[in-house]
Coordinates of C-alpha atoms in Angstrom, one line a residue:
Chain A
X16 CA 17.6 6.4 25.7
X17 CA 20.9 4.6 24.8
X18 CA 19.5 1.2 25.9
X19 CA 16.4 1.9 23.8
X20 CA 18.6 2.8 20.9
X21 CA 20.7 -0.3 21.2
X22 CA 17.6 -2.6 21.7
X23 CA 15.9 -1.0 18.7
X24 CA 18.9 -1.4 16.5
X25 CA 19.3 -5.0 17.7
X26 CA 15.7 -5.6 16.7
X27 CA 16.3 -4.1 13.3
X28 CA 19.2 -6.5 12.8
X29 CA 17.1 -9.5 13.8
X30 CA 14.5 -8.4 11.3
X31 CA 17.1 -8.2 8.5
X32 CA 18.4 -11.6 9.4
X33 CA 14.9 -13.0 9.3
X34 CA 14.3 -11.4 5.9
X35 CA 17.6 -12.7 4.5
X36 CA 16.8 -16.1 5.8
X37 CA 13.3 -16.0 4.3
X38 CA 14.6 -14.9 1.0
X39 CA 17.2 -17.7 1.0
X40 CA 14.8 -20.5 1.8
X41 CA 11.8 -19.2 -0.2
X42 CA 13.7 -19.1 -3.4
X43 CA 14.9 -22.6 -2.8
X44 CA 11.6 -24.1 -1.5
X45 CA 9.6 -23.0 -4.5
X46 CA 8.1 -25.8 -6.5
X47 CA 9.9 -26.2 -9.8
X48 CA 13.2 -24.8 -8.4
X49 CA 13.7 -21.4 -9.9
X50 CA 17.5 -22.0 -9.8
X51 CA 16.9 -24.9 -12.2
X52 CA 15.3 -22.4 -14.5
X53 CA 18.5 -20.4 -14.6
X54 CA 20.5 -23.4 -15.5
X55 CA 18.1 -24.2 -18.2
X56 CA 18.6 -20.8 -19.8
X57 CA 22.3 -21.0 -20.3
X58 CA 24.3 -23.5 -22.3
X59 CA 25.3 -26.8 -20.5
X60 CA 29.0 -25.9 -20.1
X61 CA 28.2 -22.7 -18.4
X62 CA 25.5 -24.5 -16.3
X63 CA 28.0 -26.6 -14.4
X64 CA 30.2 -23.5 -13.8
X65 CA 27.1 -21.5 -12.7
X66 CA 26.1 -24.3 -10.4
X67 CA 29.4 -24.3 -8.7
X68 CA 29.5 -20.5 -8.7
X69 CA 26.2 -20.3 -6.9
X70 CA 27.3 -23.1 -4.6
X71 CA 24.3 -25.3 -5.5
X72 CA 26.4 -28.4 -5.4
X73 CA 26.9 -27.9 -1.6
X74 CA 24.5 -29.1 1.1
X75 CA 21.9 -26.6 2.2
X76 CA 23.4 -25.5 5.5
X77 CA 26.7 -24.8 3.7
X78 CA 24.8 -22.7 1.1
X79 CA 23.1 -20.9 4.0
X80 CA 26.5 -20.1 5.6
X81 CA 28.0 -19.0 2.3
X82 CA 25.0 -16.8 1.6
X83 CA 25.6 -14.9 4.8
X84 CA 29.3 -14.8 4.4
X85 CA 28.9 -13.3 1.0
X86 CA 26.2 -11.0 2.2
X87 CA 28.6 -9.5 4.9
X88 CA 31.2 -9.0 2.2
X89 CA 28.7 -7.1 0.1
X90 CA 28.7 -9.8 -2.5
X91 CA 25.2 -10.4 -3.8
X92 CA 26.2 -12.6 -6.7
X93 CA 25.9 -11.9 -10.4
X94 CA 23.2 -11.4 -12.9
X95 CA 22.6 -14.6 -15.0
X96 CA 22.3 -12.5 -18.1
X97 CA 24.7 -10.8 -20.5
X98 CA 28.0 -10.0 -19.1
X99 CA 27.0 -11.4 -15.7
X100 CA 27.2 -8.0 -14.1
X101 CA 27.6 -7.9 -10.3
X102 CA 24.2 -7.6 -8.5
X103 CA 25.8 -5.1 -6.1
X104 CA 26.8 -2.9 -9.0
X105 CA 23.3 -3.0 -10.6
X106 CA 21.9 -2.0 -7.2
X107 CA 24.3 0.7 -6.4
X108 CA 23.5 2.3 -9.8
X109 CA 19.8 2.0 -9.2
X110 CA 19.9 3.2 -5.6
X111 CA 20.5 7.0 -6.2
X112 CA 17.7 7.0 -8.8
X113 CA 15.1 5.6 -6.4
X114 CA 16.4 7.9 -3.6
X115 CA 16.1 10.9 -5.8
X116 CA 12.6 9.9 -6.7
X117 CA 11.6 9.2 -3.1
X118 CA 13.0 12.5 -1.8
X119 CA 11.3 14.6 -4.5
X120 CA 8.0 12.7 -4.0
X121 CA 8.2 13.5 -0.3
X122 CA 8.8 17.1 -1.2
X123 CA 5.7 17.1 -3.5
X124 CA 3.6 15.5 -0.8
X125 CA 4.8 18.2 1.7
X126 CA 4.1 21.1 -0.7
X127 CA 0.6 19.8 -1.3
X128 CA -0.3 18.5 2.2
X129 CA 1.0 21.3 4.5
X130 CA -1.2 24.2 3.2
X131 CA -4.1 21.8 2.6
X132 CA -4.0 20.4 6.0
X133 CA -3.7 23.7 7.8
X134 CA -6.3 25.5 5.8
X135 CA -8.8 22.6 6.3
X136 CA -8.3 22.7 10.0
X137 CA -8.5 26.5 10.4
X138 CA -11.5 26.7 8.0
X139 CA -13.1 23.6 9.3
X140 CA -16.4 22.6 7.6
X141 CA -16.1 25.4 5.1
X142 CA -16.7 24.6 1.4
X143 CA -12.9 24.7 1.0
X144 CA -12.5 22.1 3.7
X145 CA -15.1 19.9 2.0
X146 CA -13.5 20.1 -1.4
X147 CA -10.1 19.4 0.1
X148 CA -11.6 16.3 1.8
X149 CA -13.0 15.2 -1.5
X150 CA -9.7 15.8 -3.2
X151 CA -8.0 13.7 -0.5
X152 CA -10.3 10.8 -1.2
X153 CA -9.7 11.0 -4.9
X154 CA -5.9 11.2 -4.3
X155 CA -6.1 8.1 -2.1
X156 CA -8.2 6.1 -4.6
X157 CA -6.1 6.9 -7.7
X158 CA -3.6 4.2 -8.7
X159 CA -0.2 5.9 -8.9
X160 CA 0.6 4.3 -12.2
X161 CA -2.6 5.6 -13.7
X162 CA -1.8 9.1 -12.5
X163 CA 1.6 8.6 -14.0
X164 CA 0.0 7.8 -17.4
X165 CA -2.3 10.8 -17.1
X166 CA 0.6 13.1 -16.4
X167 CA 2.6 11.8 -19.3
X168 CA -0.5 12.2 -21.5
X169 CA -1.0 15.8 -20.5
X170 CA 2.5 17.2 -19.9
X171 CA 4.7 15.2 -22.2
X172 CA 2.4 14.0 -25.1
X173 CA 0.1 17.1 -25.4
X174 CA 2.0 20.0 -23.9
X175 CA 5.6 18.8 -24.5
X176 CA 6.7 20.5 -21.3
X177 CA 8.5 17.6 -19.8
X178 CA 10.2 14.5 -21.0
X179 CA 7.9 11.4 -20.9
X180 CA 10.4 8.8 -19.8
X181 CA 14.0 8.2 -18.8
X182 CA 16.4 9.5 -16.2
X183 CA 19.4 11.8 -16.2
X184 CA 21.8 11.8 -13.3
X185 CA 22.3 14.9 -11.2
X186 CA 25.9 15.2 -12.4
X187 CA 24.5 16.3 -15.9
X188 CA 22.9 19.4 -14.4
X189 CA 20.0 20.3 -12.2
X190 CA 17.4 20.8 -14.8
X191 CA 17.9 17.7 -16.9
X192 CA 17.8 15.7 -13.6
X193 CA 14.8 17.5 -12.2
X194 CA 12.8 17.6 -15.4
X195 CA 12.9 13.8 -15.6
X196 CA 11.7 13.4 -12.0
X197 CA 8.9 16.0 -11.8
X198 CA 6.2 13.8 -13.3
X199 CA 7.2 10.6 -11.4
X200 CA 7.4 12.5 -8.1
X201 CA 3.9 13.9 -8.6
X202 CA 2.6 10.5 -9.4
X203 CA 4.2 9.0 -6.3
X204 CA 3.7 11.9 -3.9
X205 CA 0.0 12.6 -4.6
X206 CA -1.5 9.6 -2.7
X207 CA 0.7 10.2 0.2
X208 CA 0.0 13.9 0.3
X209 CA -3.7 13.0 0.7
X210 CA -2.9 10.9 3.8
X211 CA -0.6 13.5 5.2
X212 CA -3.1 16.4 4.7
X213 CA -5.7 14.5 6.6
X214 CA -3.3 13.7 9.4
X215 CA -2.2 17.3 9.7
X216 CA -5.8 18.4 9.7
X217 CA -6.9 16.2 12.6
X218 CA -3.7 16.9 14.5
X219 CA -4.3 20.7 14.1
X220 CA -7.9 20.4 15.2
X221 CA -6.7 18.6 18.3
X222 CA -4.1 21.1 19.2
X223 CA -6.3 24.1 18.4
X224 CA -8.6 22.9 21.2
X225 CA -5.8 23.0 23.8
X226 CA -5.5 25.5 26.7
X227 CA -2.2 26.9 25.6
X228 CA -3.8 28.0 22.3
X229 CA -6.4 29.8 24.3
X230 CA -3.6 31.4 26.3
X231 CA -1.8 32.4 23.2
X232 CA -5.0 33.9 21.8
X233 CA -5.8 35.8 25.0
X234 CA -2.2 37.1 25.1
X235 CA -3.4 39.0 22.0
X236 CA -1.4 37.1 19.5
X237 CA -2.6 37.5 15.9
X238 CA -4.4 34.4 14.7
X239 CA -1.7 33.7 12.1
X240 CA 0.9 33.4 14.9
X241 CA -1.3 31.2 17.0
X242 CA -1.9 28.9 14.1
X243 CA 1.6 28.7 12.7
X244 CA 3.8 29.1 15.8
X245 CA 1.8 27.3 18.5
X246 CA -0.7 24.9 16.9
X247 CA 1.2 23.8 13.9
X248 CA 4.4 22.9 15.7
X249 CA 2.7 20.6 18.1
X250 CA 0.5 19.2 15.4
X251 CA 3.7 18.1 13.7
X252 CA 4.4 15.5 16.4
X253 CA 1.8 13.0 15.3
X254 CA 2.8 13.7 11.7
X255 CA 6.4 12.7 12.3
X256 CA 5.2 9.4 13.5
X257 CA 3.9 8.6 10.1
X258 CA 7.2 9.5 8.4
X259 CA 8.3 5.8 8.4
X260 CA 5.0 4.9 6.9
X261 CA 5.5 7.8 4.5
X262 CA 8.8 6.5 3.4
X263 CA 7.5 2.9 3.0
X264 CA 4.6 4.2 0.9
X265 CA 6.8 6.3 -1.2
X266 CA 9.1 3.4 -1.8
X267 CA 6.2 1.2 -2.7
X268 CA 5.0 3.9 -5.1
X269 CA 8.4 4.3 -6.6
X270 CA 8.6 0.6 -7.3
X271 CA 5.6 0.9 -9.6
X272 CA 6.0 4.3 -11.0
X273 CA 9.7 3.8 -12.0
X274 CA 8.4 1.2 -14.4
X275 CA 6.0 3.6 -16.1
X276 CA 8.8 6.2 -16.6
X277 CA 11.5 3.6 -17.4
X278 CA 13.7 4.9 -14.6
X279 CA 16.2 2.1 -13.8
X280 CA 15.8 2.4 -10.0
X281 CA 15.4 -0.3 -7.5
X282 CA 11.7 -0.9 -8.4
X283 CA 12.4 -1.4 -12.0
X284 CA 15.4 -3.6 -11.2
X285 CA 13.2 -5.7 -8.9
X286 CA 10.3 -6.1 -11.4
X287 CA 12.5 -6.6 -14.4
X288 CA 14.5 -9.3 -12.7
X289 CA 11.3 -11.0 -11.5
X290 CA 10.0 -11.0 -15.1
X291 CA 13.3 -12.3 -16.4
X292 CA 13.6 -14.9 -13.6
X293 CA 17.1 -13.4 -12.9
X294 CA 17.0 -14.8 -9.3
X295 CA 20.4 -13.5 -8.0
X296 CA 19.1 -10.0 -8.9
X297 CA 15.7 -10.7 -7.4
X298 CA 17.4 -11.8 -4.1
X299 CA 19.6 -8.7 -4.1
X300 CA 16.8 -6.3 -4.9
X301 CA 14.5 -7.8 -2.3
X302 CA 17.2 -7.6 0.4
X303 CA 18.1 -4.0 -0.4
X304 CA 14.5 -2.8 -0.6
X305 CA 13.8 -4.6 2.7
X306 CA 16.9 -3.0 4.3
X307 CA 15.6 0.4 3.3
X308 CA 12.3 -0.3 5.0
X309 CA 13.9 -1.7 8.2
X310 CA 16.3 1.2 8.4
X311 CA 13.7 3.9 7.8
X312 CA 11.5 2.3 10.5
X313 CA 14.5 2.4 12.9
X314 CA 15.3 6.1 12.1
X315 CA 11.6 7.1 12.6
X316 CA 11.3 5.2 15.9
X317 CA 14.5 6.9 17.2
X318 CA 13.4 10.3 15.8
X319 CA 10.1 9.9 17.6
X320 CA 11.7 9.4 21.0
X321 CA 13.8 12.5 20.4
X322 CA 10.7 14.6 19.6
X323 CA 8.3 13.1 22.2
X324 CA 10.2 12.4 25.5
X325 CA 7.2 10.5 26.9
X326 CA 8.1 7.5 24.7
X327 CA 11.5 7.3 26.4
X328 CA 10.0 6.9 29.8
X329 CA 7.5 4.3 28.6
X330 CA 10.4 2.2 27.3
Chain B
X19 CA 7.1 -0.4 18.3
X20 CA 5.1 2.6 19.1
X21 CA 2.8 3.2 16.2
X22 CA -0.4 5.1 16.6
X23 CA -1.8 4.3 13.1
X24 CA -2.1 1.4 10.8
X25 CA 0.6 2.0 8.3
X26 CA -0.8 0.7 5.1
X27 CA -4.4 1.5 5.5
X28 CA -4.1 5.2 5.5
X29 CA -7.2 6.4 7.1
X30 CA -8.9 9.7 6.7
X31 CA -9.4 10.6 10.3
X32 CA -12.2 12.8 11.5
X33 CA -12.5 14.5 14.7
X34 CA -15.2 13.2 17.1
X35 CA -17.2 16.5 16.9
X36 CA -18.0 15.7 13.3
X37 CA -19.6 12.4 14.0
X38 CA -23.2 12.5 12.9
X39 CA -25.6 11.8 15.8
X40 CA -26.8 8.2 16.0
X41 CA -30.0 7.8 13.9
X42 CA -33.2 7.3 15.7
X43 CA -34.5 3.7 16.0
X44 CA -36.6 2.6 13.1
X45 CA -37.1 -0.2 10.7
X46 CA -34.9 1.2 8.0
X47 CA -32.5 2.8 10.4
X48 CA -29.5 1.3 8.6
X49 CA -30.6 2.9 5.3
X50 CA -31.0 6.3 6.8
X51 CA -27.3 7.2 6.4
X52 CA -27.9 7.3 2.7
X53 CA -30.1 10.3 3.1
X54 CA -27.7 12.3 5.2
X55 CA -24.5 11.1 3.6
X56 CA -24.3 11.9 -0.1
X57 CA -20.9 10.3 -0.7
X58 CA -22.0 7.0 0.9
X59 CA -25.0 7.0 -1.4
X60 CA -22.9 7.8 -4.5
X61 CA -20.4 5.1 -3.4
X62 CA -23.1 2.5 -3.0
X63 CA -24.6 3.2 -6.3
X64 CA -21.3 3.1 -8.2
X65 CA -20.4 -0.1 -6.4
X66 CA -23.8 -1.7 -7.2
X67 CA -23.5 -0.8 -10.9
X68 CA -20.0 -2.2 -11.0
X69 CA -20.9 -5.4 -9.2
X70 CA -24.0 -6.0 -11.4
X71 CA -22.0 -5.3 -14.5
X72 CA -19.3 -7.8 -13.4
X73 CA -21.9 -10.5 -12.6
X74 CA -23.9 -10.0 -15.8
X75 CA -20.8 -9.2 -17.9
X76 CA -21.9 -11.5 -20.8
X77 CA -25.3 -9.8 -20.9
X78 CA -24.3 -6.2 -20.6
X79 CA -21.1 -5.9 -22.5
X80 CA -21.7 -4.9 -26.1
X81 CA -18.9 -7.1 -27.6
X82 CA -16.8 -10.2 -26.8
X83 CA -13.9 -8.7 -24.8
X84 CA -11.3 -10.6 -26.8
X85 CA -13.0 -10.4 -30.2
X86 CA -10.6 -8.6 -32.6
X87 CA -11.8 -6.5 -35.4
X88 CA -10.4 -4.2 -38.0
X89 CA -11.4 -1.1 -36.1
X90 CA -7.9 -0.5 -34.6
X91 CA -7.5 2.3 -32.1
X92 CA -10.9 3.8 -32.9
X93 CA -11.9 6.8 -30.7
X94 CA -15.0 6.6 -28.6
X95 CA -18.1 6.5 -30.8
X96 CA -21.7 5.2 -30.7
X97 CA -20.5 1.7 -31.8
X98 CA -17.7 1.7 -29.3
X99 CA -18.6 4.0 -26.4
X100 CA -15.1 3.9 -25.0
X101 CA -13.2 3.3 -28.2
X102 CA -11.2 0.3 -29.3
X103 CA -7.6 -0.9 -28.5
X104 CA -4.7 -1.7 -30.9
X105 CA -6.3 -5.0 -31.8
X106 CA -9.7 -3.6 -32.4
X107 CA -11.2 -5.0 -29.2
X108 CA -14.0 -3.0 -27.6
X109 CA -12.6 -1.2 -24.6
X110 CA -16.0 -1.0 -22.7
X111 CA -16.5 -4.7 -22.9
X112 CA -12.9 -5.3 -21.7
X113 CA -13.4 -3.0 -18.8
X114 CA -16.7 -4.7 -17.9
X115 CA -15.0 -8.1 -17.9
X116 CA -12.1 -6.7 -16.0
X117 CA -14.4 -5.7 -13.2
X118 CA -15.0 -9.4 -12.6
X119 CA -11.4 -10.1 -11.7
X120 CA -10.8 -6.9 -9.8
X121 CA -13.8 -7.3 -7.6
X122 CA -13.3 -11.0 -7.2
X123 CA -9.7 -10.6 -6.2
X124 CA -10.6 -7.6 -3.9
X125 CA -13.2 -9.5 -2.0
X126 CA -11.6 -12.9 -1.9
X127 CA -8.3 -11.7 -0.7
X128 CA -9.9 -9.7 2.1
X129 CA -12.0 -12.7 3.2
X130 CA -9.0 -14.9 3.3
X131 CA -6.8 -12.5 5.2
X132 CA -9.7 -11.6 7.5
X133 CA -10.4 -15.2 8.5
X134 CA -6.7 -16.0 9.2
X135 CA -6.0 -12.6 10.7
X136 CA -8.9 -12.8 13.1
X137 CA -7.8 -16.3 14.0
X138 CA -4.3 -15.2 14.8
X139 CA -5.6 -12.1 16.7
X140 CA -8.0 -14.2 18.8
X141 CA -5.3 -16.7 19.8
X142 CA -2.7 -14.1 20.5
X143 CA -5.0 -11.8 22.5
X144 CA -6.8 -14.5 24.5
X145 CA -4.0 -16.9 25.4
X146 CA -1.1 -14.4 25.7
X147 CA 2.2 -15.8 26.7
X148 CA 4.6 -17.4 24.2
X149 CA 1.8 -17.9 21.6
X150 CA 1.1 -14.1 21.7
X151 CA 4.8 -13.4 21.5
X152 CA 5.3 -15.7 18.5
X153 CA 2.4 -14.4 16.6
X154 CA 3.1 -10.8 17.3
X155 CA 6.8 -11.0 16.4
X156 CA 5.7 -12.3 13.1
X157 CA 3.1 -9.6 12.7
X158 CA 5.7 -7.0 13.6
X159 CA 8.0 -8.4 11.0
X160 CA 5.3 -8.1 8.4
X161 CA 4.3 -4.7 9.7
X162 CA 7.7 -3.3 8.6
X163 CA 6.8 -3.8 4.9
X164 CA 4.1 -2.2 2.7
X165 CA 1.5 -4.7 1.6
X166 CA 2.2 -4.2 -2.0
X167 CA 5.8 -4.9 -1.6
X168 CA 5.0 -8.2 0.2
X169 CA 2.7 -9.1 -2.7
X170 CA 5.5 -8.4 -5.2
X171 CA 7.9 -10.5 -3.2
X172 CA 5.5 -13.4 -3.0
X173 CA 4.6 -13.3 -6.7
X174 CA 8.4 -13.3 -7.3
X175 CA 8.5 -16.6 -5.5
X176 CA 5.2 -18.2 -6.3
X177 CA 4.9 -17.0 -9.9
X178 CA 1.9 -15.3 -11.5
X179 CA -1.6 -16.5 -12.0
X180 CA -4.9 -15.9 -10.3
X181 CA -4.4 -18.2 -7.2
X182 CA -0.9 -16.9 -6.6
X183 CA -2.0 -13.3 -6.9
X184 CA -4.8 -13.9 -4.3
X185 CA -2.4 -15.6 -1.9
X186 CA 0.2 -12.9 -2.4
X187 CA -2.2 -10.0 -1.7
X188 CA -4.1 -11.6 1.1
X189 CA -1.0 -12.4 3.1
X190 CA -0.2 -8.7 3.1
X191 CA -3.4 -7.8 5.0
X192 CA -3.1 -10.4 7.7
X193 CA -1.3 -8.1 10.1
X194 CA -4.0 -5.4 10.1
X195 CA -6.7 -7.9 11.0
X196 CA -4.6 -9.7 13.6
X197 CA -3.6 -6.5 15.3
X198 CA -7.1 -5.1 15.5
X199 CA -8.6 -8.4 16.7
X200 CA -5.9 -8.8 19.3
X201 CA -6.5 -5.3 20.6
X202 CA -10.2 -5.9 20.9
X203 CA -9.7 -9.3 22.6
X204 CA -7.4 -7.6 25.2
X205 CA -9.9 -4.9 25.9
X206 CA -12.8 -7.4 26.1
X207 CA -11.5 -10.5 27.8
X208 CA -11.7 -9.0 31.4
X209 CA -15.2 -7.7 30.9
X210 CA -18.0 -8.9 33.1
X211 CA -19.9 -10.7 30.3
X212 CA -16.9 -12.7 29.5
X213 CA -16.3 -13.5 33.1
X214 CA -20.0 -14.5 33.3
X215 CA -19.7 -16.9 30.4
X216 CA -16.6 -18.4 31.8
X217 CA -18.3 -18.9 35.2
X218 CA -21.1 -20.7 33.4
X219 CA -18.5 -23.1 32.1
X220 CA -18.3 -22.0 28.5
X221 CA -15.4 -23.4 26.6
X222 CA -12.6 -21.1 25.3
X223 CA -13.8 -21.6 21.7
X224 CA -17.3 -20.6 22.7
X225 CA -16.2 -17.6 24.6
X226 CA -14.0 -16.4 21.7
X227 CA -16.5 -17.1 18.9
X228 CA -19.8 -16.3 20.6
X229 CA -18.9 -13.6 23.1
X230 CA -15.7 -11.8 22.1
X231 CA -15.7 -11.9 18.4
X232 CA -19.2 -10.5 17.8
X233 CA -18.3 -7.6 20.0
X234 CA -15.1 -7.0 18.1
X235 CA -16.7 -6.8 14.7
X236 CA -17.1 -3.1 14.2
X237 CA -13.4 -2.1 13.7
X238 CA -12.9 -5.3 11.7
X239 CA -15.7 -4.5 9.3
X240 CA -14.3 -1.0 8.8
X241 CA -10.8 -2.4 8.2
X242 CA -12.2 -5.0 5.8
X243 CA -13.9 -2.3 3.7
X244 CA -10.7 -0.3 3.5
X245 CA -8.7 -3.4 2.7
X246 CA -10.9 -4.3 -0.2
X247 CA -10.1 -0.9 -1.8
X248 CA -6.4 -1.5 -1.3
X249 CA -6.6 -5.1 -2.5
X250 CA -8.2 -3.8 -5.8
X251 CA -5.3 -1.3 -6.1
X252 CA -2.8 -4.0 -5.4
X253 CA -4.2 -6.4 -8.0
X254 CA -4.3 -3.6 -10.6
X255 CA -0.7 -2.7 -9.7
X256 CA 0.5 -6.3 -10.0
X257 CA -1.3 -6.7 -13.3
X258 CA 0.1 -3.5 -14.6
X259 CA 3.6 -4.7 -13.8
X260 CA 3.1 -8.0 -15.5
X261 CA 2.9 -9.9 -12.2
X262 CA -0.8 -10.4 -12.2
X263 CA -3.3 -13.0 -13.5
X264 CA -2.7 -14.7 -16.9
X265 CA -2.2 -12.4 -19.8
X266 CA -5.2 -13.5 -21.8
X267 CA -7.6 -12.2 -19.1
X268 CA -8.5 -8.6 -19.4
X269 CA -7.8 -7.0 -16.1
X270 CA -7.9 -3.2 -15.5
X271 CA -4.2 -3.1 -14.7
X272 CA -3.3 -5.2 -17.7
X273 CA -5.4 -3.1 -20.1
X274 CA -3.5 0.0 -18.9
X275 CA -0.2 -1.7 -19.2
X276 CA -0.9 -2.7 -22.8
X277 CA -2.1 0.8 -23.5
X278 CA 1.2 2.4 -22.6
X279 CA 2.6 2.1 -26.1
X280 CA -0.5 3.7 -27.7
X281 CA -1.5 6.4 -25.4
X282 CA 0.1 9.1 -27.6
X283 CA -2.4 8.1 -30.3
X284 CA -5.3 6.8 -28.2
X285 CA -5.9 8.7 -25.0
X286 CA -9.0 6.7 -24.2
X287 CA -6.9 3.6 -23.7
X288 CA -4.9 5.4 -21.0
X289 CA -7.9 7.1 -19.3
X290 CA -10.9 4.8 -19.0
X291 CA -9.4 1.6 -17.4
X292 CA -7.8 3.8 -14.7
X293 CA -11.1 5.6 -14.2
X294 CA -12.7 2.2 -13.6
X295 CA -10.1 1.4 -10.9
X296 CA -10.4 4.8 -9.3
X297 CA -14.2 4.8 -9.2
X298 CA -14.4 1.4 -7.6
X299 CA -11.7 2.2 -5.0
X300 CA -13.2 5.6 -4.4
X301 CA -16.7 4.3 -3.8
X302 CA -15.4 1.6 -1.4
X303 CA -13.4 4.3 0.5
X304 CA -16.6 6.5 0.7
X305 CA -18.5 3.5 2.2
X306 CA -15.7 2.7 4.5
X307 CA -15.6 6.3 5.8
X308 CA -19.4 6.2 6.4
X309 CA -19.2 2.8 8.2
X310 CA -16.5 4.2 10.4
X311 CA -18.9 7.0 11.5
X312 CA -21.9 4.7 11.9
X313 CA -20.0 2.0 13.8
X314 CA -18.2 4.7 15.7
X315 CA -14.8 3.2 15.2
X316 CA -11.9 5.5 16.1
X317 CA -8.2 5.1 15.7
X318 CA -7.7 4.0 19.3
X319 CA -9.2 0.5 18.6
X320 CA -6.4 -0.1 16.2
X321 CA -3.8 1.5 18.4
X322 CA -4.6 -0.4 21.5
X323 CA -2.4 -3.3 20.7

C-alpha cells in the first residue's frame, strides 16, 4: 500500500512536470510569439523592463530553469495589464469560487442521481425507469452553458427568485453566497448527475443479482433494508471509481459556466486571460487547473485502493 | 491507473439482459432496428433533417443569415419563425447555417482523431515494448485531462479559427481511440486467424490492416458516434466562450453567446440555438446507444487496456 502510494504520487509529480514543461515550451513555440504580443501592447520603455522581468533576454535553458525555480517559490509572474497584479494572487482569489461551485455542483449531482439511480434499478423497465433513462439522455446532451441561460431566463429574469450573475463570498453570509451559486451548480451538476444515475443503476442491477442479496432476502429482511443496506453500499464501489472523472467533468463544466454567471473563478480567469492574451495569467491558470486534475486523480486512485482491497494486491 | 470506464465519454450503460436479441437474417436486417427502437428512429430522422438542412442551407433558409434588417429583436412570427436577433437577422437562417459548422467540426474532428488514434493503438498494441510504453505514457498523460480543457489549452496556444478549433478538439479524443484499439489488438493478436495469416507470410501491415483492424471496428464505431456528440458540444462551448471559429460565421455557440445581453427581452435568442445543439447531440447519443446494442459492445472492450 505504501509503495503504491509513493509510486502513484511520484507519477503525479512526473505528470505535473510534463505539463509545466509543455506549457513552457508551447507558449514559446507558437508562431508569432505571443510574448511579442505582450511587448507590443505596452509602451516601449516598459517593454524592455518587462522583457527583463520575464527573463526573455536569457537563453532558453536559463528561462526554463528560472521558470521552475519561480514555480517552486509559488511565483507565477504578474499580469501584463493594469497594476500588474501577481498571478498567484489572481488565482488564490479565484480558487475558492471555483471550489465552491464544484462542491455544490457535486452535491446537486448526488441529490439528483442517487434516488434516480436506485429507483431505476429497483423498478427496472417500469415507465418510471424509462422516463429517467430519457431524462438522463437529455441531461447528457444539453450544453451546460445553455442550461445556464435557461435557468437565468426562468429563475432570475422571469421569477426573480435568484440573482442572475455574480458571486458573494461565504464570509458575507450563507444565503448571499448560496443564492449566487444555486443556478450555476444546477447548470454544472445536471450533466454529471445523468452519468452518475446511469452508473448507480447498472451497479445496483449487478449487485441485486448477487447471492448475498438472496441471502439477505431469505433472512426475511424487508426489501428496503436489502436495497439500501446491502445492495446500495456495494453498488457504490464502482461509483467511487468515477469520482475523479466526476471532478474533472465538474471542473470542465465550471470553466464554461463561470463565464455565463460572471463568477471570477479559475475558469473565467483562464478564458479572460486567453481572450486578453495575458500570457502570464494563461500559464498560471493552466498550471493550477491541471494541478487540480492531477491531484484529484491521485486522491481517487488512492481512495479506490482503500475501498477495494483487490487493487492493492494487483499492484 | 485502474480505470474501468472511459472518463470523457460518459456512457449510458445497460445490463446485458436488456440487449435486444439479434435480428433474424434478411436483406434489410440492418434497418430492422428502427422498427423496434423508437429512439434510434427519432435520432436518425432528426440527424437526417439537420444534415440536409446544413448541406442545402442556401436553398432552405428563408433569409441570408447575415442580412440585417430593421426588425430588431422581433419575436417568432410567420415572417421569422424563430424571431430575429438584435441586428434584425433571421434566427432560423442563422441556425441553419450554424448547423454546417457544428456538423462539419463534429465529423471532421472525429475522423482525424480516429485515424491517428487507431494508428497509435495499432502500433502500441501490436509491437508492445518501448513503443507501447511511450505511446501509452502519453495517452495516460492526456487521460488525466477532460477533452474540453485540452481543447481550451490548445486554442490558447494556437489561437482561434476553424482549423485551430478542429485541431484542438480532435487532439482531445485521440486517447479514447488509441486505448480502445490497443485493447482490441491485445485481445486479437494471439488469435488463430492472426497466427494463420502470419504463418502464410503476411506482413505486419497486412495483418494489422486486413485482419486485426476489421475485427476491432465495433467498439471503435460506437466510440466514434459518441465522440461526434461530444465534439459538437465542445465546438459549441468554444464558440460560446469566444474561442471558436471566426466571429462573422454564425455558429450555434456564438449565436448563444451574442444572445446573452438580450435574453431578458428576447427569450427566443436564448432558447432556439441551444435547442439545435441539444437535438443534434441527443439524436447522435440515441444512435450511439442503439449501435452499442446492435454491435454488442460492452464496457470491457474499453477497459481491457
